[in-house]
PDB file of C-alpha atoms in Angstrom:
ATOM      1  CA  UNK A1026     164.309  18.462 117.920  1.00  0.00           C
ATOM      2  CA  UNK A1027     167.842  17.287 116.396  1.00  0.00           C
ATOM      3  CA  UNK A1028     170.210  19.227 116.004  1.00  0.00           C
ATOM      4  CA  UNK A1029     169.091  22.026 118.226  1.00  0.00           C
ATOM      5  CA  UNK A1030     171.175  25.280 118.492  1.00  0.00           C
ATOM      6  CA  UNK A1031     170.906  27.250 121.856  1.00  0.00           C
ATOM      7  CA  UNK A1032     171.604  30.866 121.837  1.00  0.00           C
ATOM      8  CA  UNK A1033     171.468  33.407 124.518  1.00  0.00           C
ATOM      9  CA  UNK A1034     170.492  37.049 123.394  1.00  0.00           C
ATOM     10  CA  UNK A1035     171.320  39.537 125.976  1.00  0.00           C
ATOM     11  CA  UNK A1036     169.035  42.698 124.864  1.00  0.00           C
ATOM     12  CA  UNK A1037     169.436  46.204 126.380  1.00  0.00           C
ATOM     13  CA  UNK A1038     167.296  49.398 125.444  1.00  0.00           C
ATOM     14  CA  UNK A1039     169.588  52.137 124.015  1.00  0.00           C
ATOM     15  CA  UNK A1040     167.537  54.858 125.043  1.00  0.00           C
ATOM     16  CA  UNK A1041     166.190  55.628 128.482  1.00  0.00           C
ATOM     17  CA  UNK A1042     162.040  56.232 128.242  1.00  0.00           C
ATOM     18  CA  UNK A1043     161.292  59.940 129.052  1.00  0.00           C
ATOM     19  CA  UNK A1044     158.859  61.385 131.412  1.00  0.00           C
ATOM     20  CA  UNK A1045     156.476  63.676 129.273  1.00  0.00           C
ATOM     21  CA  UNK A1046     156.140  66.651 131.387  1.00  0.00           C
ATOM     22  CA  UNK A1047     154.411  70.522 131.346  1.00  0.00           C
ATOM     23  CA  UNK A1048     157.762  72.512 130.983  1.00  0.00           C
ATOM     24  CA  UNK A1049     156.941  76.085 132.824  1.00  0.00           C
ATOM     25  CA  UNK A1050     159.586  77.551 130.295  1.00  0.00           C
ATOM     26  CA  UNK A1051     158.493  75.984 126.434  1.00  0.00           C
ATOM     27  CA  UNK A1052     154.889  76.668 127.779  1.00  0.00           C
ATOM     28  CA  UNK A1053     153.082  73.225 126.760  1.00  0.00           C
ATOM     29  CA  UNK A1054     154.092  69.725 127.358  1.00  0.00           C
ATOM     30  CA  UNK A1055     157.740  68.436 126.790  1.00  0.00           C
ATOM     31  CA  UNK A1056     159.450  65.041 126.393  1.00  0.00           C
ATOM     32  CA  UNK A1057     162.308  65.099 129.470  1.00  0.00           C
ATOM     33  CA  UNK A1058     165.528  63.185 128.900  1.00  0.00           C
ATOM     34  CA  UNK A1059     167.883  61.588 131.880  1.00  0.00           C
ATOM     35  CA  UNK A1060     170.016  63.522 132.533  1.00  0.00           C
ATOM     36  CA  UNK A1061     172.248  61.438 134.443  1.00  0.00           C
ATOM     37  CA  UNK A1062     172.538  62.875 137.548  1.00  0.00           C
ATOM     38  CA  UNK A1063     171.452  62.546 140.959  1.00  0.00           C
ATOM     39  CA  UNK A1064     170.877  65.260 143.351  1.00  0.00           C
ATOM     40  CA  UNK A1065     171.225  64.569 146.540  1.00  0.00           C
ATOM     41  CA  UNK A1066     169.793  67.157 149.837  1.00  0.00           C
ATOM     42  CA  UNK A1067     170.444  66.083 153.479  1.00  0.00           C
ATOM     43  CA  UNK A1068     168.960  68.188 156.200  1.00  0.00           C
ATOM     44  CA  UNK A1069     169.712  66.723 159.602  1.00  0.00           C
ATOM     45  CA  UNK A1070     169.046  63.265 159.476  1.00  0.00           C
ATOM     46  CA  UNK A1071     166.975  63.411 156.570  1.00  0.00           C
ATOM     47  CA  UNK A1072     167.760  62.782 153.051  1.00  0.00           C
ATOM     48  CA  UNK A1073     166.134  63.574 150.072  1.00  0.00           C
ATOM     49  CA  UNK A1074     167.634  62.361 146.577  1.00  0.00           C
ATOM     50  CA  UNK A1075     166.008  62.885 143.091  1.00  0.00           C
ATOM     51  CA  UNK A1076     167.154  61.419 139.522  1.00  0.00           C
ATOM     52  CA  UNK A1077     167.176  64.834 137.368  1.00  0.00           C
ATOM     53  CA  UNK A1078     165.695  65.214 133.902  1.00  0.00           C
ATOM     54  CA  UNK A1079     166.562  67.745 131.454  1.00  0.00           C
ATOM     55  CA  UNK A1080     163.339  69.146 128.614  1.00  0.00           C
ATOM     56  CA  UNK A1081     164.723  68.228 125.407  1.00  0.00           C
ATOM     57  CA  UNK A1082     164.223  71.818 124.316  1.00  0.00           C
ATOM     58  CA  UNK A1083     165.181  74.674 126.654  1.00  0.00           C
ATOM     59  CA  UNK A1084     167.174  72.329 128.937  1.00  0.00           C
ATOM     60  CA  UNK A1085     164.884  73.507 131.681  1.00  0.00           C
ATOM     61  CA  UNK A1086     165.234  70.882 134.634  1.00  0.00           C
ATOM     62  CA  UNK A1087     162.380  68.354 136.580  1.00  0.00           C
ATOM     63  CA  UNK A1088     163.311  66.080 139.393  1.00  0.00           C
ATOM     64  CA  UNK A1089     161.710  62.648 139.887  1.00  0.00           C
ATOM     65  CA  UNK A1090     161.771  61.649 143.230  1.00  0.00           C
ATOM     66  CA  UNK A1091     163.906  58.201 144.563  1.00  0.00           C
ATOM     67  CA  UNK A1092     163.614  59.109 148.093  1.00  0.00           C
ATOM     68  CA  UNK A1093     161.089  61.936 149.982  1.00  0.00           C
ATOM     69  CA  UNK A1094     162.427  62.211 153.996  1.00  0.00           C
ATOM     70  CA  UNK A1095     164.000  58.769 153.977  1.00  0.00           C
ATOM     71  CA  UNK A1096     165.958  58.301 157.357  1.00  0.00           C
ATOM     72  CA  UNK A1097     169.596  58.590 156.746  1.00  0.00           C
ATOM     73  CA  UNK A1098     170.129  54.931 158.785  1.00  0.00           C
ATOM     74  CA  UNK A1099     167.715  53.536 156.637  1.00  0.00           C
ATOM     75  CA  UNK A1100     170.216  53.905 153.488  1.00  0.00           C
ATOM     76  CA  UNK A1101     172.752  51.437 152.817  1.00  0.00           C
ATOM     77  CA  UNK A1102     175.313  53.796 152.988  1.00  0.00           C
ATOM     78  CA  UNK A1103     177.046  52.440 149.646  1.00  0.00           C
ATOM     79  CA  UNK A1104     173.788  53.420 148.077  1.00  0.00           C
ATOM     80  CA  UNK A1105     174.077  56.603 149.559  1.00  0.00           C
ATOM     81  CA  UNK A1106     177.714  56.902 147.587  1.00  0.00           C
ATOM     82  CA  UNK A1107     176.398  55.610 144.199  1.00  0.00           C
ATOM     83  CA  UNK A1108     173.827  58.758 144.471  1.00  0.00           C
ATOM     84  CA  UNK A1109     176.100  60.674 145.459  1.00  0.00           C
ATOM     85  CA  UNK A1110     178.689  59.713 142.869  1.00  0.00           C
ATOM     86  CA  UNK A1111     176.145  59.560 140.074  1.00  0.00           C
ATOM     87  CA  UNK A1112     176.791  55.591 139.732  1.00  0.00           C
ATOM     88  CA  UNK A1113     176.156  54.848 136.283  1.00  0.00           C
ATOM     89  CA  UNK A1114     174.351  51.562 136.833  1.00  0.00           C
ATOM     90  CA  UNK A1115     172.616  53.215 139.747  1.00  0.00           C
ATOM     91  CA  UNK A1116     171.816  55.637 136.920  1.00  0.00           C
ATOM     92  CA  UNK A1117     170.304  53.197 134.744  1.00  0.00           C
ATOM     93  CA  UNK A1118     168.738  51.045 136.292  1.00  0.00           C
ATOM     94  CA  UNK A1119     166.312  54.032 137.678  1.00  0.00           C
ATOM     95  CA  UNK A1120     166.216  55.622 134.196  1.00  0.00           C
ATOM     96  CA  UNK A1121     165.305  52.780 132.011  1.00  0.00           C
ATOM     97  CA  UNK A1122     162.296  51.892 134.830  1.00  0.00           C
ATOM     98  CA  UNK A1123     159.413  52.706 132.767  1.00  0.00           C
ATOM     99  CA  UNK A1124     156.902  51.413 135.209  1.00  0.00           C
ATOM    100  CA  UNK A1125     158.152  53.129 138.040  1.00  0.00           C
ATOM    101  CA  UNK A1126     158.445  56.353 136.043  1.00  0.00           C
ATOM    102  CA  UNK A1127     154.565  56.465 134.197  1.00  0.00           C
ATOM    103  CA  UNK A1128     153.583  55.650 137.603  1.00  0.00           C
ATOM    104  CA  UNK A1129     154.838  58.935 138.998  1.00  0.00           C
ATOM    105  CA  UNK A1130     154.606  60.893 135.862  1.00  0.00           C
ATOM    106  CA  UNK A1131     151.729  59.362 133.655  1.00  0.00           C
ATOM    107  CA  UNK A1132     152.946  59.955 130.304  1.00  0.00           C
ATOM    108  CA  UNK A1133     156.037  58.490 128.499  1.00  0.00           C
ATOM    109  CA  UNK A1134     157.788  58.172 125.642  1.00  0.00           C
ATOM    110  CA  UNK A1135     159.670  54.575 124.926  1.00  0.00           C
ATOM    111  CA  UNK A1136     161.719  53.795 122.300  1.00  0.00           C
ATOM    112  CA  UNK A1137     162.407  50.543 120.395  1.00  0.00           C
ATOM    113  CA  UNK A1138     166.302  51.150 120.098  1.00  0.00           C
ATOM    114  CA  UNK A1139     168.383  48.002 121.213  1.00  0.00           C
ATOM    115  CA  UNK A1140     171.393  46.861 121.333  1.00  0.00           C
ATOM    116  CA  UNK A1141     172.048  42.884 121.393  1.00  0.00           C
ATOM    117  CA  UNK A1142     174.678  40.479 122.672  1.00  0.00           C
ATOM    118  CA  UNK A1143     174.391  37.331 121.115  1.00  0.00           C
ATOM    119  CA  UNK A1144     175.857  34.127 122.786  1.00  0.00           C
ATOM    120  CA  UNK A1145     175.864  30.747 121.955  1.00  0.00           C
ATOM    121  CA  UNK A1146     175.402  28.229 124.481  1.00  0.00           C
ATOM    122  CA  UNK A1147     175.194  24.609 123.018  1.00  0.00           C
ATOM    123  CA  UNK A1148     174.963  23.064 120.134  1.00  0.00           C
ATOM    124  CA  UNK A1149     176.857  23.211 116.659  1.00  0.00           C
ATOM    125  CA  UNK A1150     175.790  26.216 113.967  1.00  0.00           C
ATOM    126  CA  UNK A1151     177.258  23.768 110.610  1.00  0.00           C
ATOM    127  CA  UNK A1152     174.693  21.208 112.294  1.00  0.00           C
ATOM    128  CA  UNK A1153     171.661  23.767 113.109  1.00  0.00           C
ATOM    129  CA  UNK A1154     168.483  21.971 112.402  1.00  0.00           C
ATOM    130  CA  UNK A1155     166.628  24.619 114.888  1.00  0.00           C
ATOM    131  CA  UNK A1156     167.057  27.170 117.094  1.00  0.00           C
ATOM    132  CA  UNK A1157     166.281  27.755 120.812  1.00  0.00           C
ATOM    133  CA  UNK A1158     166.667  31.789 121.882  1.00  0.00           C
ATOM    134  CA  UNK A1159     166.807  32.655 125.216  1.00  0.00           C
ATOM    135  CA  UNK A1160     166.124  36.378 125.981  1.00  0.00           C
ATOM    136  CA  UNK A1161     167.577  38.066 128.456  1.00  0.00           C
ATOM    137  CA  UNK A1162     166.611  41.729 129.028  1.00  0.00           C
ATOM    138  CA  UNK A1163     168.441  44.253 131.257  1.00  0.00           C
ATOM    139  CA  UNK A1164     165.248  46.437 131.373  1.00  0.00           C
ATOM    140  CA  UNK A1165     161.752  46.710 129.595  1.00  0.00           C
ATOM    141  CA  UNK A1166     161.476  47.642 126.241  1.00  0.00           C
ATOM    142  CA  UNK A1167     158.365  48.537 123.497  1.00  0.00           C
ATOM    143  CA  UNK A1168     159.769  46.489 121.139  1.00  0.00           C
ATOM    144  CA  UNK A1169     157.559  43.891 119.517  1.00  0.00           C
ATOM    145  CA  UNK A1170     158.762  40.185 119.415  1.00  0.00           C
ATOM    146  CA  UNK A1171     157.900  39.868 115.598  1.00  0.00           C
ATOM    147  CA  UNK A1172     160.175  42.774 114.885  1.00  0.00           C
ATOM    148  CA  UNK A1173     162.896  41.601 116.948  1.00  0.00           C
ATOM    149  CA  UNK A1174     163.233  38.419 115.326  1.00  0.00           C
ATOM    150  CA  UNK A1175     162.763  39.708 111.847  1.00  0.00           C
ATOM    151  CA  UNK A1176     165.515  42.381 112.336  1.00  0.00           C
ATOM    152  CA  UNK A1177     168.162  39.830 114.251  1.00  0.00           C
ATOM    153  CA  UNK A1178     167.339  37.100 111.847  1.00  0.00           C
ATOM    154  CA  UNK A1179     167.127  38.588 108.437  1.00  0.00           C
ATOM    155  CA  UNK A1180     163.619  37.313 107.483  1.00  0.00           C
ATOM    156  CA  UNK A1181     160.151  39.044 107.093  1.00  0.00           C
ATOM    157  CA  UNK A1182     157.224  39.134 109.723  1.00  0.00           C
ATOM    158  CA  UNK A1183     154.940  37.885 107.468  1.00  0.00           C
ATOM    159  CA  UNK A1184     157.047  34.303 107.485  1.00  0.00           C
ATOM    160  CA  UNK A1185     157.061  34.568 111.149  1.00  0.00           C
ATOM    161  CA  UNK A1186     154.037  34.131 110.620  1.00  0.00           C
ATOM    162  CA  UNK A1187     153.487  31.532 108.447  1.00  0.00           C
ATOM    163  CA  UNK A1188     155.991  29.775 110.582  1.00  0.00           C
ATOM    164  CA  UNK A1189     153.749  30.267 113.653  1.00  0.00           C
ATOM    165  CA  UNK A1190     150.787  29.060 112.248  1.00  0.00           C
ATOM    166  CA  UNK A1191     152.561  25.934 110.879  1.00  0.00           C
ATOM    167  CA  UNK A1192     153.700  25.723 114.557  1.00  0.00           C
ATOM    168  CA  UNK A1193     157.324  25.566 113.053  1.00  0.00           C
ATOM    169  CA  UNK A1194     158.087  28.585 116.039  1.00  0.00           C
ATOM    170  CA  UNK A1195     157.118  28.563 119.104  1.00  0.00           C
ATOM    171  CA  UNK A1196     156.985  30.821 121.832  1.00  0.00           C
ATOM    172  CA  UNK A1197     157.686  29.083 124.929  1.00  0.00           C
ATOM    173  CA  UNK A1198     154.812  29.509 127.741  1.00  0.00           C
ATOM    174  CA  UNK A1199     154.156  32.859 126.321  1.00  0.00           C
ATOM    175  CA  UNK A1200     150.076  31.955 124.626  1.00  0.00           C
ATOM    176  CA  UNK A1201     148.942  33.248 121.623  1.00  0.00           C
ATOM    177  CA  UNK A1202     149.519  36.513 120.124  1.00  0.00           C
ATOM    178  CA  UNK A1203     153.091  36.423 121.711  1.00  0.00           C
ATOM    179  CA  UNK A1204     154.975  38.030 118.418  1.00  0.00           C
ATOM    180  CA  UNK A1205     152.966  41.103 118.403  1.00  0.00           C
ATOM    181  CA  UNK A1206     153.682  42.162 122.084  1.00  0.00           C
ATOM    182  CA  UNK A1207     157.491  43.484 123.400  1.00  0.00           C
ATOM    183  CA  UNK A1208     159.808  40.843 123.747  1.00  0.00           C
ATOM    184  CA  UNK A1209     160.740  40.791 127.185  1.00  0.00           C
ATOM    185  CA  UNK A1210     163.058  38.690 129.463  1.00  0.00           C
ATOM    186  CA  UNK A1211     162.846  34.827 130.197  1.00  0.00           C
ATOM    187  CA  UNK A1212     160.952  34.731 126.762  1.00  0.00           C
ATOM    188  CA  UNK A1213     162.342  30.751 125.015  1.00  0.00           C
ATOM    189  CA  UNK A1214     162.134  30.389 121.291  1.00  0.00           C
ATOM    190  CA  UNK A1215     161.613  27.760 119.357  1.00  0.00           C
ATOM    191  CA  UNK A1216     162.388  27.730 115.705  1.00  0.00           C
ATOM    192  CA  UNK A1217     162.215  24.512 113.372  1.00  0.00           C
ATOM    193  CA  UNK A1218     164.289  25.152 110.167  1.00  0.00           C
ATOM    194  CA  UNK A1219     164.803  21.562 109.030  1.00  0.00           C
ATOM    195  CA  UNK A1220     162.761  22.610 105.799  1.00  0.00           C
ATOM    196  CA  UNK A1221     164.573  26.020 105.400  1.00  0.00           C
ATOM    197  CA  UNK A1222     166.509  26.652 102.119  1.00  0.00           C
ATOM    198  CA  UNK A1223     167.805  29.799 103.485  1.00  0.00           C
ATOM    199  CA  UNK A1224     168.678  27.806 107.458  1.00  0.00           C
ATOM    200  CA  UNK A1225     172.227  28.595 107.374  1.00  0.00           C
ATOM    201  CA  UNK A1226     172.041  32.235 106.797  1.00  0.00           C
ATOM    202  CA  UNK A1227     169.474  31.918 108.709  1.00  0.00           C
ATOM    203  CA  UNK A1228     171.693  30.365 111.671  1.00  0.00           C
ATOM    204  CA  UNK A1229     174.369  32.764 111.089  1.00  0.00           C
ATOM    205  CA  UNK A1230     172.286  35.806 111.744  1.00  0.00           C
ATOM    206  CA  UNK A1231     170.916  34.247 115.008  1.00  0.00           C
ATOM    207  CA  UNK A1232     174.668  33.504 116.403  1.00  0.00           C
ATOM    208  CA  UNK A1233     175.696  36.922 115.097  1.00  0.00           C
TER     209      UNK A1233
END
């Protein structure tokens, strides 16, 4: 399509999912928050380490496990510093890991909350005719495609939609029913607005 706009939209969660788990203090079942901390037990050669999690009501604490008995050679010892210095990105990249965490826990809670970065990469907004969005995502998130690109672009998901069906958008080797499941990274968008009274706002809301 002419006049093609590419954007990149670099999407992080806001908040980390949390391990639902039987808190021994509240008496019942809990949501757990990150707490952002690592703790860290070597005895001998043998090191333990553990992510810890606070219950979001009585503060009471849980440990998930990152390493059970691992060999202290077998740790890259700047890993071994990150846990030990409570690395942030060390920090989130286990927290916001909802696979590996409902894997060890079962349950979770996940929450939609993002925050966006919006960058564009060719192409001239005053000559937008359509839009190709790149999606780049720094960890999993709930958060429906449809929803996403109603929010970011200022339009309802009804007229995604209509725009689907007229195949006027089009997600990019994704299938069918690709705008009701969470966007997630890699995802290409294709958007004709050649027709669109409303393109430029349109546009504008897209570059941010």
């Amino acid at each position: 399509m002419s006049g093609q706009l590419r954007i990149r939209w670099a999407i992080a969660p806001k908040i980390a999912p949390r391990p639902l788990v039987n808190c021994n203090r509240c008496g019942g079942i809990r949501p757990y928050r990150c707490s952002g901390r690592f703790r860290v037990n070597a005895n001998g050669k043998r090191i333990d380490a553990w992510l810890i999690y606070r219950c979001t009501d009585c503060d009471n604490s849980w440990n998930r496990t990152i390493f059970e008995r691992c060999n202290r050679r077998d740790i890259e010892p700047a890993l071994l510093a990150a846990l030990e210095s409570n690395d942030p990105s060390l920090v989130r990249r286990h927290a916001f890991d909802a696979v590996a965490l409902r894997s060890r826990i079962g349950r979770i809670e996940e929450f939609p909350d993002v925050t966006i970065r919006k960058e564009l990469l060719d192409g001239r907004p005053e000559c937008a005719t359509a839009l190709w969005l790149a999606l780049r995502l720094d960890a999993a998130t709930p958060l429906r495609l449809d929803r996403l690109l109603a929010g970011e672009l200022g339009i309802s998901r009804s007229r995604l939609q209509v725009w689907e069906e007229r195949r006027l958008l089009t997600v990019v080797s994704d299938g069918a029913r690709a705008l009701r499941r969470p966007a997630r990274g890699g995802m290409a968008i294709r958007i004709d607005l050649s027709g669109e009274a409303d393109r430029d706002a349109i546009v504008s809301a897209a570059c941010g």
